Amino acid sequence: MSAPARNLTLPGDPPGGRRAVTVWCTGVAVYFVAVIFRTSLGVAGLDAADRFHVNASALSTFSILQLLVYAGMQIPVGLLVDRLGTKKVLSIGAVLFTAGQLGFAFSPSYGTALASRALLGCGDAMTFISVLRLGTRWFPARRGPLVAQLAGLVGMAGNLVSTLVIARLLHGIGWTAAFAGSAFAGVVVLVLTLLFLKDHPEGYEPEPVAQQGAAYVRRQIAAAWREPGTRLGMWVHFTTQFPAMVFLLLWGMPFLVQAQGLSRATAGDLLTLVVLSNMVIGLVYGQIVARHHAARLPLALGTVGASATLWAATLAYPGAHAPMWLLVVLCTVLGACGPASMIGFDFARPANPPERQGTASGITNMGGFVASMTTLFAIGVLLDATGDDYGVAFSAVFVLQALGVSQILRLRGRAARRERERLVASRVETVHAPAA
């Protein structure tokens, strides 16, 4: 797996170019808005608790349900992308997450708000897999790691909008106006998708699928799952993504305000730091992996080790509150979790042919969101059970990290051997291909 990315050029690679960038940016714009809507609850968690009169467990149900729908939709969405194409799936997703955000703005009760977040999660689930598919259809394989990291970076920019804009709108113009006004962005990206997005370049149409129905679904899922690279990618995503996701999506603001005694403004600045760190580290990780494929696993495991160490130091700090410098370092390191999770797709991508990329990406993407959903629930339950003891509640992070690392170490050898075999086979195919 030490072959540099320039050796990963495969027969039939799309050419990239300006047209590819334009189409890809249109798809990424949909994902950008989806992330704004997804993370808008993270800055409104305390307001939601007051508005709907719920405790920590009930509050965590908002994000858990949203992530449950998201995670549960990943394999179906991957299959839909492989069957219907990117444009149709992104358009459906934009309609659903816009309706969910609008419904959340006007929800009169906890139950209707839950239904709105579920609808939002369903639409959100259709975006990222579609954007990854656009990348593989429009750019050469050697650009895959960087293109994927750039997509993740744009998603974090959406998180930044939630932190900087939605939070201020919420406390400036109120709940309904803030959420309803933001829903207009969903209408804009839907129109852009319908007008400008195209599934693939001319002359690079995918091979037609001979059969449909249940047999096709079973075959796609089974074939993707048999590849060790798909499973390794899923566990890398599982282990790396969730610490930052849980922090940004719901529990970061309460932890910083209630457990660390910070003001909301200061806590918001630290959440912003996570996002900014993510964006910077994402560019660095993308460049490293694009040039040195062997760096994938060390980067992923190093990120897990660093985040675990900083969480342990913060939670075990002997004083009443952790010092600001430690919280700053923690938030900076949490920013690496998102870019590290993108490395999971760099294991799944070369393990699967183009016609199975959506399904494989769906399996991989499901990992981090299952971990996030599990941790969100565990923290909420432990907070209620311990009287808001954040030290005990956030210890759930270490349990899931240990599980994920054990699976990564178990699968890494098989995935490496299989990837070498596929790379050798692709080179042989290139050498023996007839001249045009």
Short mmCIF file of C-alpha atoms in Angstrom, two decimals:
data_model
loop_
_atom_site.label_atom_id
_atom_site.label_comp_id
_atom_site.label_asym_id
_atom_site.label_seq_id
_atom_site.Cartn_x
_atom_site.Cartn_y
_atom_site.Cartn_z
CA MET A 1 0.00 0.00 0.00
CA SER A 2 3.00 2.26 -0.24
CA ALA A 3 2.43 3.07 -3.90
CA PRO A 4 2.02 6.81 -4.40
CA ALA A 5 -1.26 8.17 -5.66
CA ARG A 6 0.15 8.96 -9.12
CA ASN A 7 0.30 5.20 -9.74
CA LEU A 8 -3.41 4.82 -9.09
CA THR A 9 -4.50 6.03 -12.54
CA LEU A 10 -6.85 3.39 -13.91
CA PRO A 11 -8.14 2.61 -17.41
CA GLY A 12 -11.14 4.78 -18.28
CA ASP A 13 -10.36 7.48 -15.70
CA PRO A 14 -12.44 10.64 -16.26
CA PRO A 15 -10.38 13.68 -17.26
CA GLY A 16 -11.48 16.23 -14.65
CA GLY A 17 -11.13 19.84 -15.79
CA ARG A 18 -13.21 23.01 -15.45
CA ARG A 19 -16.52 21.37 -16.30
CA ALA A 20 -15.91 18.75 -13.62
CA VAL A 21 -15.24 21.46 -11.04
CA THR A 22 -18.47 23.29 -11.96
CA VAL A 23 -20.63 20.17 -11.67
CA TRP A 24 -18.91 19.05 -8.48
CA CYS A 25 -19.35 22.48 -6.87
CA THR A 26 -23.09 22.32 -7.60
CA GLY A 27 -23.36 19.00 -5.78
CA VAL A 28 -21.18 20.21 -2.91
CA ALA A 29 -23.46 23.25 -2.50
CA VAL A 30 -26.33 20.86 -1.70
CA TYR A 31 -24.18 19.06 0.87
CA PHE A 32 -23.11 22.43 2.34
CA VAL A 33 -26.72 23.42 3.01
CA ALA A 34 -27.56 19.95 4.35
CA VAL A 35 -24.77 20.27 6.93
CA ILE A 36 -26.02 23.72 7.98
CA PHE A 37 -29.44 22.21 8.64
CA ARG A 38 -28.00 19.09 10.30
CA THR A 39 -25.82 21.01 12.75
CA SER A 40 -28.24 23.87 13.43
CA LEU A 41 -29.54 21.97 16.46
CA GLY A 42 -26.04 21.94 17.94
CA VAL A 43 -26.17 25.70 18.58
CA ALA A 44 -29.83 25.53 19.61
CA GLY A 45 -29.65 22.63 22.07
CA LEU A 46 -30.26 24.69 25.21
CA ASP A 47 -32.98 26.71 23.46
CA ALA A 48 -34.67 23.49 22.29
CA ALA A 49 -34.67 22.15 25.86
CA ASP A 50 -36.44 25.31 27.04
CA ARG A 51 -38.81 25.50 24.08
CA PHE A 52 -40.02 21.91 24.32
CA HIS A 53 -39.51 21.47 28.09
CA VAL A 54 -37.36 18.33 27.85
CA ASN A 55 -34.46 16.86 29.81
CA ALA A 56 -31.03 15.73 28.56
CA SER A 57 -32.19 12.30 27.38
CA ALA A 58 -35.13 13.72 25.45
CA LEU A 59 -32.93 16.44 23.99
CA SER A 60 -30.43 13.87 22.75
CA THR A 61 -33.32 12.06 21.05
CA PHE A 62 -33.47 14.86 18.47
CA SER A 63 -29.96 14.15 17.25
CA ILE A 64 -30.22 10.39 17.80
CA LEU A 65 -33.33 10.12 15.66
CA GLN A 66 -31.81 12.31 12.98
CA LEU A 67 -28.63 10.20 12.93
CA LEU A 68 -30.63 6.96 13.14
CA VAL A 69 -32.46 7.91 9.98
CA TYR A 70 -29.22 9.09 8.40
CA ALA A 71 -27.31 5.92 9.23
CA GLY A 72 -30.19 3.66 8.27
CA MET A 73 -30.47 5.38 4.90
CA GLN A 74 -26.81 5.03 3.92
CA ILE A 75 -26.97 1.65 2.18
CA PRO A 76 -30.35 2.36 0.50
CA VAL A 77 -28.99 5.73 -0.66
CA GLY A 78 -25.84 4.09 -2.00
CA LEU A 79 -28.00 1.66 -3.97
CA LEU A 80 -30.18 4.52 -5.22
CA VAL A 81 -27.14 6.48 -6.38
CA ASP A 82 -25.82 3.43 -8.23
CA ARG A 83 -29.23 2.90 -9.86
CA LEU A 84 -30.74 6.38 -10.40
CA GLY A 85 -27.70 8.61 -10.61
CA THR A 86 -26.57 11.60 -8.59
CA LYS A 87 -28.87 14.30 -9.92
CA LYS A 88 -32.13 12.56 -9.02
CA VAL A 89 -30.95 11.54 -5.55
CA LEU A 90 -29.59 14.99 -4.69
CA SER A 91 -32.80 16.63 -5.87
CA ILE A 92 -34.92 14.36 -3.68
CA GLY A 93 -32.58 14.99 -0.76
CA ALA A 94 -32.84 18.77 -1.13
CA VAL A 95 -36.62 18.62 -1.10
CA LEU A 96 -36.67 16.47 2.03
CA PHE A 97 -34.13 18.37 4.16
CA THR A 98 -35.70 21.71 3.24
CA ALA A 99 -39.12 20.45 4.28
CA GLY A 100 -37.61 19.13 7.52
CA GLN A 101 -35.93 22.43 8.39
CA LEU A 102 -39.11 24.35 7.65
CA GLY A 103 -41.17 21.94 9.72
CA PHE A 104 -38.75 22.30 12.63
CA ALA A 105 -39.19 26.07 12.51
CA PHE A 106 -42.94 25.84 13.04
CA SER A 107 -43.14 22.73 15.25
CA PRO A 108 -45.54 23.42 18.14
CA SER A 109 -44.57 20.33 20.13
CA TYR A 110 -41.77 17.91 20.86
CA GLY A 111 -43.38 15.18 18.71
CA THR A 112 -43.70 17.29 15.58
CA ALA A 113 -40.18 18.60 16.07
CA LEU A 114 -38.90 15.01 16.20
CA ALA A 115 -40.73 14.17 12.98
CA SER A 116 -39.21 17.22 11.30
CA ARG A 117 -35.68 16.24 12.33
CA ALA A 118 -36.28 12.71 11.02
CA LEU A 119 -37.36 14.14 7.66
CA LEU A 120 -34.30 16.37 7.65
CA GLY A 121 -32.07 13.40 8.41
CA CYS A 122 -33.59 11.48 5.52
CA GLY A 123 -32.79 14.25 3.06
CA ASP A 124 -29.36 14.87 4.57
CA ALA A 125 -28.52 11.18 4.13
CA MET A 126 -28.81 11.54 0.35
CA THR A 127 -26.17 14.25 -0.03
CA PHE A 128 -22.69 13.09 0.91
CA ILE A 129 -22.77 9.73 -0.88
CA SER A 130 -23.97 11.57 -3.99
CA VAL A 131 -21.12 14.08 -3.75
CA LEU A 132 -18.57 11.26 -3.40
CA ARG A 133 -20.08 9.62 -6.48
CA LEU A 134 -19.73 12.89 -8.41
CA GLY A 135 -16.05 12.95 -7.48
CA THR A 136 -15.40 9.44 -8.78
CA ARG A 137 -17.40 10.08 -11.97
CA TRP A 138 -15.79 13.42 -12.86
CA PHE A 139 -12.19 13.28 -11.53
CA PRO A 140 -9.29 10.83 -12.02
CA ALA A 141 -8.75 8.25 -9.27
CA ARG A 142 -5.49 9.88 -8.19
CA ARG A 143 -7.49 12.99 -7.22
CA GLY A 144 -9.95 10.97 -5.13
CA PRO A 145 -8.45 11.58 -1.64
CA LEU A 146 -8.11 15.32 -2.15
CA VAL A 147 -11.56 15.70 -3.72
CA ALA A 148 -13.14 13.78 -0.83
CA GLN A 149 -11.32 15.88 1.77
CA LEU A 150 -12.41 19.06 -0.01
CA ALA A 151 -16.01 17.86 0.14
CA GLY A 152 -15.62 17.28 3.87
CA LEU A 153 -14.06 20.74 4.22
CA VAL A 154 -17.09 22.33 2.55
CA GLY A 155 -19.30 20.40 4.94
CA MET A 156 -17.41 21.83 7.88
CA ALA A 157 -17.88 25.27 6.38
CA GLY A 158 -21.60 24.56 6.69
CA ASN A 159 -21.01 23.74 10.34
CA LEU A 160 -19.23 27.07 10.65
CA VAL A 161 -22.29 28.84 9.27
CA SER A 162 -24.41 27.17 11.94
CA THR A 163 -22.00 28.27 14.65
CA LEU A 164 -21.56 31.85 13.48
CA VAL A 165 -24.81 32.69 11.68
CA ILE A 166 -27.64 30.45 12.88
CA ALA A 167 -26.67 30.96 16.52
CA ARG A 168 -26.79 34.74 16.15
CA LEU A 169 -30.03 34.66 14.18
CA LEU A 170 -31.55 32.42 16.82
CA HIS A 171 -30.87 34.89 19.59
CA GLY A 172 -31.58 37.91 17.38
CA ILE A 173 -34.81 37.20 15.49
CA GLY A 174 -36.06 34.13 17.35
CA TRP A 175 -36.55 30.42 16.76
CA THR A 176 -39.19 30.42 14.00
CA ALA A 177 -37.69 33.19 11.88
CA ALA A 178 -34.16 31.78 12.14
CA PHE A 179 -35.04 28.24 11.09
CA ALA A 180 -37.66 29.23 8.50
CA GLY A 181 -35.34 31.80 6.95
CA SER A 182 -32.50 29.33 6.65
CA ALA A 183 -34.80 26.90 4.81
CA PHE A 184 -34.70 29.23 1.79
CA ALA A 185 -31.12 28.06 1.14
CA GLY A 186 -32.52 24.61 0.43
CA VAL A 187 -34.74 25.99 -2.32
CA VAL A 188 -31.76 27.72 -3.91
CA VAL A 189 -29.58 24.61 -4.10
CA LEU A 190 -32.50 22.54 -5.42
CA VAL A 191 -32.86 24.95 -8.35
CA LEU A 192 -29.10 24.87 -8.98
CA THR A 193 -29.13 21.07 -9.00
CA LEU A 194 -31.97 20.86 -11.48
CA LEU A 195 -30.32 23.40 -13.80
CA PHE A 196 -26.63 22.59 -13.72
CA LEU A 197 -25.84 19.14 -12.31
CA LYS A 198 -24.97 16.21 -14.58
CA ASP A 199 -24.22 12.65 -13.48
CA HIS A 200 -21.10 12.03 -15.58
CA PRO A 201 -19.00 13.47 -18.43
CA GLU A 202 -19.83 12.72 -22.05
CA GLY A 203 -18.38 9.39 -23.08
CA TYR A 204 -18.03 8.12 -19.50
CA GLU A 205 -21.48 6.62 -19.04
CA PRO A 206 -21.57 3.72 -16.53
CA GLU A 207 -22.26 0.23 -17.73
CA PRO A 208 -25.99 -0.57 -17.73
CA VAL A 209 -27.18 -2.87 -14.97
CA ALA A 210 -28.83 -5.98 -16.35
CA GLN A 211 -31.12 -6.76 -13.44
CA GLN A 212 -33.05 -4.84 -10.84
CA GLY A 213 -35.02 -5.70 -7.75
CA ALA A 214 -34.13 -7.64 -4.63
CA ALA A 215 -31.51 -9.80 -6.35
CA TYR A 216 -29.59 -6.73 -7.50
CA VAL A 217 -29.73 -5.20 -4.00
CA ARG A 218 -28.46 -8.36 -2.34
CA ARG A 219 -25.70 -8.76 -4.90
CA GLN A 220 -24.48 -5.18 -4.55
CA ILE A 221 -24.42 -5.22 -0.74
CA ALA A 222 -22.84 -8.67 -0.50
CA ALA A 223 -20.14 -7.87 -3.04
CA ALA A 224 -19.23 -4.58 -1.35
CA TRP A 225 -19.20 -6.16 2.12
CA ARG A 226 -16.97 -9.04 1.01
CA GLU A 227 -14.20 -6.57 0.24
CA PRO A 228 -11.98 -6.11 3.33
CA GLY A 229 -11.33 -2.53 2.21
CA THR A 230 -15.03 -1.68 2.54
CA ARG A 231 -15.19 -3.05 6.07
CA LEU A 232 -11.90 -1.42 7.04
CA GLY A 233 -13.18 1.88 5.66
CA MET A 234 -16.36 1.55 7.71
CA TRP A 235 -14.43 0.93 10.94
CA VAL A 236 -12.01 3.79 10.26
CA HIS A 237 -15.01 6.06 9.77
CA PHE A 238 -16.68 4.61 12.87
CA THR A 239 -13.66 5.20 15.10
CA THR A 240 -12.54 8.62 13.95
CA GLN A 241 -15.64 10.68 13.23
CA PHE A 242 -17.87 10.47 16.28
CA PRO A 243 -15.92 12.38 19.01
CA ALA A 244 -16.14 15.64 17.05
CA MET A 245 -19.61 14.89 15.67
CA VAL A 246 -21.05 14.39 19.15
CA PHE A 247 -19.32 17.53 20.39
CA LEU A 248 -20.52 19.73 17.53
CA LEU A 249 -23.94 18.22 16.98
CA LEU A 250 -25.27 18.47 20.53
CA TRP A 251 -23.12 18.04 23.65
CA GLY A 252 -20.27 20.48 23.08
CA MET A 253 -22.19 23.60 24.07
CA PRO A 254 -23.72 22.10 27.26
CA PHE A 255 -20.35 20.60 28.26
CA LEU A 256 -18.51 23.89 27.86
CA VAL A 257 -21.20 26.01 29.53
CA GLN A 258 -22.45 23.74 32.31
CA ALA A 259 -19.39 21.60 33.08
CA GLN A 260 -16.61 24.09 32.30
CA GLY A 261 -18.35 27.29 33.41
CA LEU A 262 -17.82 29.19 30.18
CA SER A 263 -20.14 31.79 28.72
CA ARG A 264 -22.13 30.90 25.61
CA ALA A 265 -20.01 33.31 23.57
CA THR A 266 -16.76 31.68 24.65
CA ALA A 267 -18.20 28.20 24.14
CA GLY A 268 -19.30 29.25 20.65
CA ASP A 269 -15.75 30.41 19.91
CA LEU A 270 -14.40 26.99 20.90
CA LEU A 271 -16.95 25.23 18.70
CA THR A 272 -15.83 27.52 15.89
CA LEU A 273 -12.24 26.50 16.59
CA VAL A 274 -13.18 22.84 16.04
CA VAL A 275 -14.62 23.74 12.66
CA LEU A 276 -11.66 25.91 11.60
CA SER A 277 -9.19 23.25 12.72
CA ASN A 278 -11.15 20.69 10.71
CA MET A 279 -10.92 22.80 7.57
CA VAL A 280 -7.17 23.36 7.85
CA ILE A 281 -6.35 19.76 8.79
CA GLY A 282 -8.61 18.48 6.03
CA LEU A 283 -6.46 20.19 3.41
CA VAL A 284 -3.31 18.79 4.99
CA TYR A 285 -4.65 15.23 5.27
CA GLY A 286 -5.94 15.33 1.70
CA GLN A 287 -2.56 16.32 0.31
CA ILE A 288 -0.70 13.75 2.40
CA VAL A 289 -2.96 10.84 1.44
CA ALA A 290 -2.99 11.86 -2.22
CA ARG A 291 0.81 11.67 -2.29
CA HIS A 292 1.48 8.84 0.19
CA HIS A 293 -1.18 6.12 0.36
CA ALA A 294 0.73 4.35 3.12
CA ALA A 295 -0.01 7.31 5.41
CA ARG A 296 -3.73 6.51 5.60
CA LEU A 297 -3.71 4.18 8.58
CA PRO A 298 -1.09 6.06 10.63
CA LEU A 299 -3.06 9.28 10.20
CA ALA A 300 -6.32 7.63 11.24
CA LEU A 301 -4.89 5.83 14.28
CA GLY A 302 -2.82 8.84 15.28
CA THR A 303 -5.95 10.99 15.29
CA VAL A 304 -7.78 8.46 17.46
CA GLY A 305 -4.88 8.34 19.92
CA ALA A 306 -4.55 12.12 20.10
CA SER A 307 -8.28 12.72 20.64
CA ALA A 308 -8.47 10.01 23.32
CA THR A 309 -5.48 11.49 25.14
CA LEU A 310 -6.89 15.01 25.12
CA TRP A 311 -10.33 13.86 26.27
CA ALA A 312 -8.76 11.87 29.11
CA ALA A 313 -6.67 14.87 30.18
CA THR A 314 -9.70 17.19 30.09
CA LEU A 315 -12.08 14.90 31.95
CA ALA A 316 -9.48 13.87 34.57
CA TYR A 317 -8.20 17.38 35.24
CA PRO A 318 -8.06 17.77 39.06
CA GLY A 319 -9.47 21.30 39.24
CA ALA A 320 -13.11 22.34 39.10
CA HIS A 321 -12.67 23.33 35.45
CA ALA A 322 -10.10 22.45 32.84
CA PRO A 323 -7.82 25.41 31.97
CA MET A 324 -8.58 27.32 28.79
CA TRP A 325 -5.35 26.21 27.11
CA LEU A 326 -6.35 22.56 27.52
CA LEU A 327 -9.82 23.20 26.09
CA VAL A 328 -8.23 25.01 23.14
CA VAL A 329 -5.91 22.06 22.45
CA LEU A 330 -8.82 19.62 22.81
CA CYS A 331 -10.94 21.53 20.30
CA THR A 332 -8.01 21.81 17.90
CA VAL A 333 -7.42 18.05 18.01
CA LEU A 334 -11.15 17.33 17.65
CA GLY A 335 -10.90 19.23 14.39
CA ALA A 336 -8.82 16.35 12.99
CA CYS A 337 -11.61 13.80 13.51
CA GLY A 338 -13.57 14.77 10.41
CA PRO A 339 -10.59 14.65 8.02
CA ALA A 340 -9.48 11.35 9.58
CA SER A 341 -12.93 9.86 8.98
CA MET A 342 -12.66 10.73 5.28
CA ILE A 343 -9.70 8.35 5.09
CA GLY A 344 -12.23 5.54 5.46
CA PHE A 345 -13.45 6.25 1.93
CA ASP A 346 -9.87 5.99 0.68
CA PHE A 347 -9.91 2.34 1.77
CA ALA A 348 -13.36 1.58 0.33
CA ARG A 349 -12.88 3.40 -2.99
CA PRO A 350 -10.06 1.29 -4.49
CA ALA A 351 -11.67 -1.89 -3.17
CA ASN A 352 -14.78 -1.55 -5.36
CA PRO A 353 -15.46 -1.03 -9.08
CA PRO A 354 -17.26 2.15 -10.26
CA GLU A 355 -20.68 0.53 -10.46
CA ARG A 356 -20.47 -0.33 -6.75
CA GLN A 357 -19.01 2.93 -5.42
CA GLY A 358 -22.31 4.26 -4.07
CA THR A 359 -23.08 1.10 -2.14
CA ALA A 360 -19.55 0.84 -0.72
CA SER A 361 -19.55 4.51 0.27
CA GLY A 362 -22.91 4.05 1.98
CA ILE A 363 -21.56 1.18 4.08
CA THR A 364 -18.48 3.22 5.00
CA ASN A 365 -20.42 6.37 5.84
CA MET A 366 -22.79 4.41 8.05
CA GLY A 367 -19.95 3.62 10.47
CA GLY A 368 -19.32 7.06 11.91
CA PHE A 369 -22.98 7.91 12.23
CA VAL A 370 -23.79 4.68 14.06
CA ALA A 371 -20.98 5.51 16.50
CA SER A 372 -22.22 9.11 16.85
CA MET A 373 -25.79 8.00 17.45
CA THR A 374 -24.71 5.45 20.06
CA THR A 375 -22.54 7.99 21.89
CA LEU A 376 -25.18 10.72 21.82
CA PHE A 377 -27.64 8.34 23.47
CA ALA A 378 -25.12 7.04 26.01
CA ILE A 379 -24.10 10.55 27.08
CA GLY A 380 -27.71 11.66 27.52
CA VAL A 381 -28.58 8.60 29.61
CA LEU A 382 -25.44 8.87 31.73
CA LEU A 383 -25.99 12.58 32.36
CA ASP A 384 -29.49 11.93 33.67
CA ALA A 385 -28.33 8.91 35.70
CA THR A 386 -25.39 10.70 37.33
CA GLY A 387 -26.88 14.14 37.90
CA ASP A 388 -25.01 15.79 35.01
CA ASP A 389 -21.59 14.26 35.69
CA TYR A 390 -19.92 15.01 32.35
CA GLY A 391 -16.76 13.12 33.31
CA VAL A 392 -18.65 9.85 33.55
CA ALA A 393 -20.91 10.59 30.59
CA PHE A 394 -18.13 11.43 28.13
CA SER A 395 -16.21 8.29 29.12
CA ALA A 396 -18.46 6.53 26.61
CA VAL A 397 -16.13 7.93 23.95
CA PHE A 398 -13.30 5.63 25.04
CA VAL A 399 -15.43 2.48 24.82
CA LEU A 400 -16.32 3.04 21.18
CA GLN A 401 -12.80 4.08 20.26
CA ALA A 402 -11.43 0.85 21.74
CA LEU A 403 -13.96 -1.22 19.79
CA GLY A 404 -13.14 0.55 16.54
CA VAL A 405 -9.37 0.30 16.91
CA SER A 406 -9.61 -3.44 17.57
CA GLN A 407 -11.53 -3.93 14.30
CA ILE A 408 -9.13 -1.73 12.32
CA LEU A 409 -6.16 -3.76 13.50
CA ARG A 410 -7.99 -6.99 12.67
CA LEU A 411 -8.78 -5.99 9.07
CA ARG A 412 -5.76 -3.97 8.00
CA GLY A 413 -3.67 -6.91 6.73
CA ARG A 414 -6.42 -8.42 4.59
CA ALA A 415 -7.33 -5.04 3.12
CA ALA A 416 -3.69 -4.31 2.24
CA ARG A 417 -3.25 -7.63 0.43
CA ARG A 418 -6.50 -7.24 -1.52
CA GLU A 419 -5.64 -3.67 -2.53
CA ARG A 420 -2.23 -4.73 -3.84
CA GLU A 421 -3.88 -7.47 -5.89
CA ARG A 422 -6.35 -5.03 -7.47
CA LEU A 423 -3.59 -2.52 -8.24
CA VAL A 424 -1.45 -5.17 -9.96
CA ALA A 425 -4.49 -6.38 -11.94
CA SER A 426 -5.27 -2.82 -13.11
CA ARG A 427 -1.68 -2.33 -14.29
CA VAL A 428 -1.77 -5.60 -16.21
CA GLU A 429 -5.03 -4.51 -17.83
CA THR A 430 -3.44 -1.22 -18.84
CA VAL A 431 -0.39 -2.93 -20.35
CA HIS A 432 -2.44 -5.44 -22.38
CA ALA A 433 -5.19 -3.02 -23.45
CA PRO A 434 -5.37 -2.67 -27.27
CA ALA A 435 -4.21 0.62 -28.71
CA ALA A 436 -6.96 3.04 -29.70
#
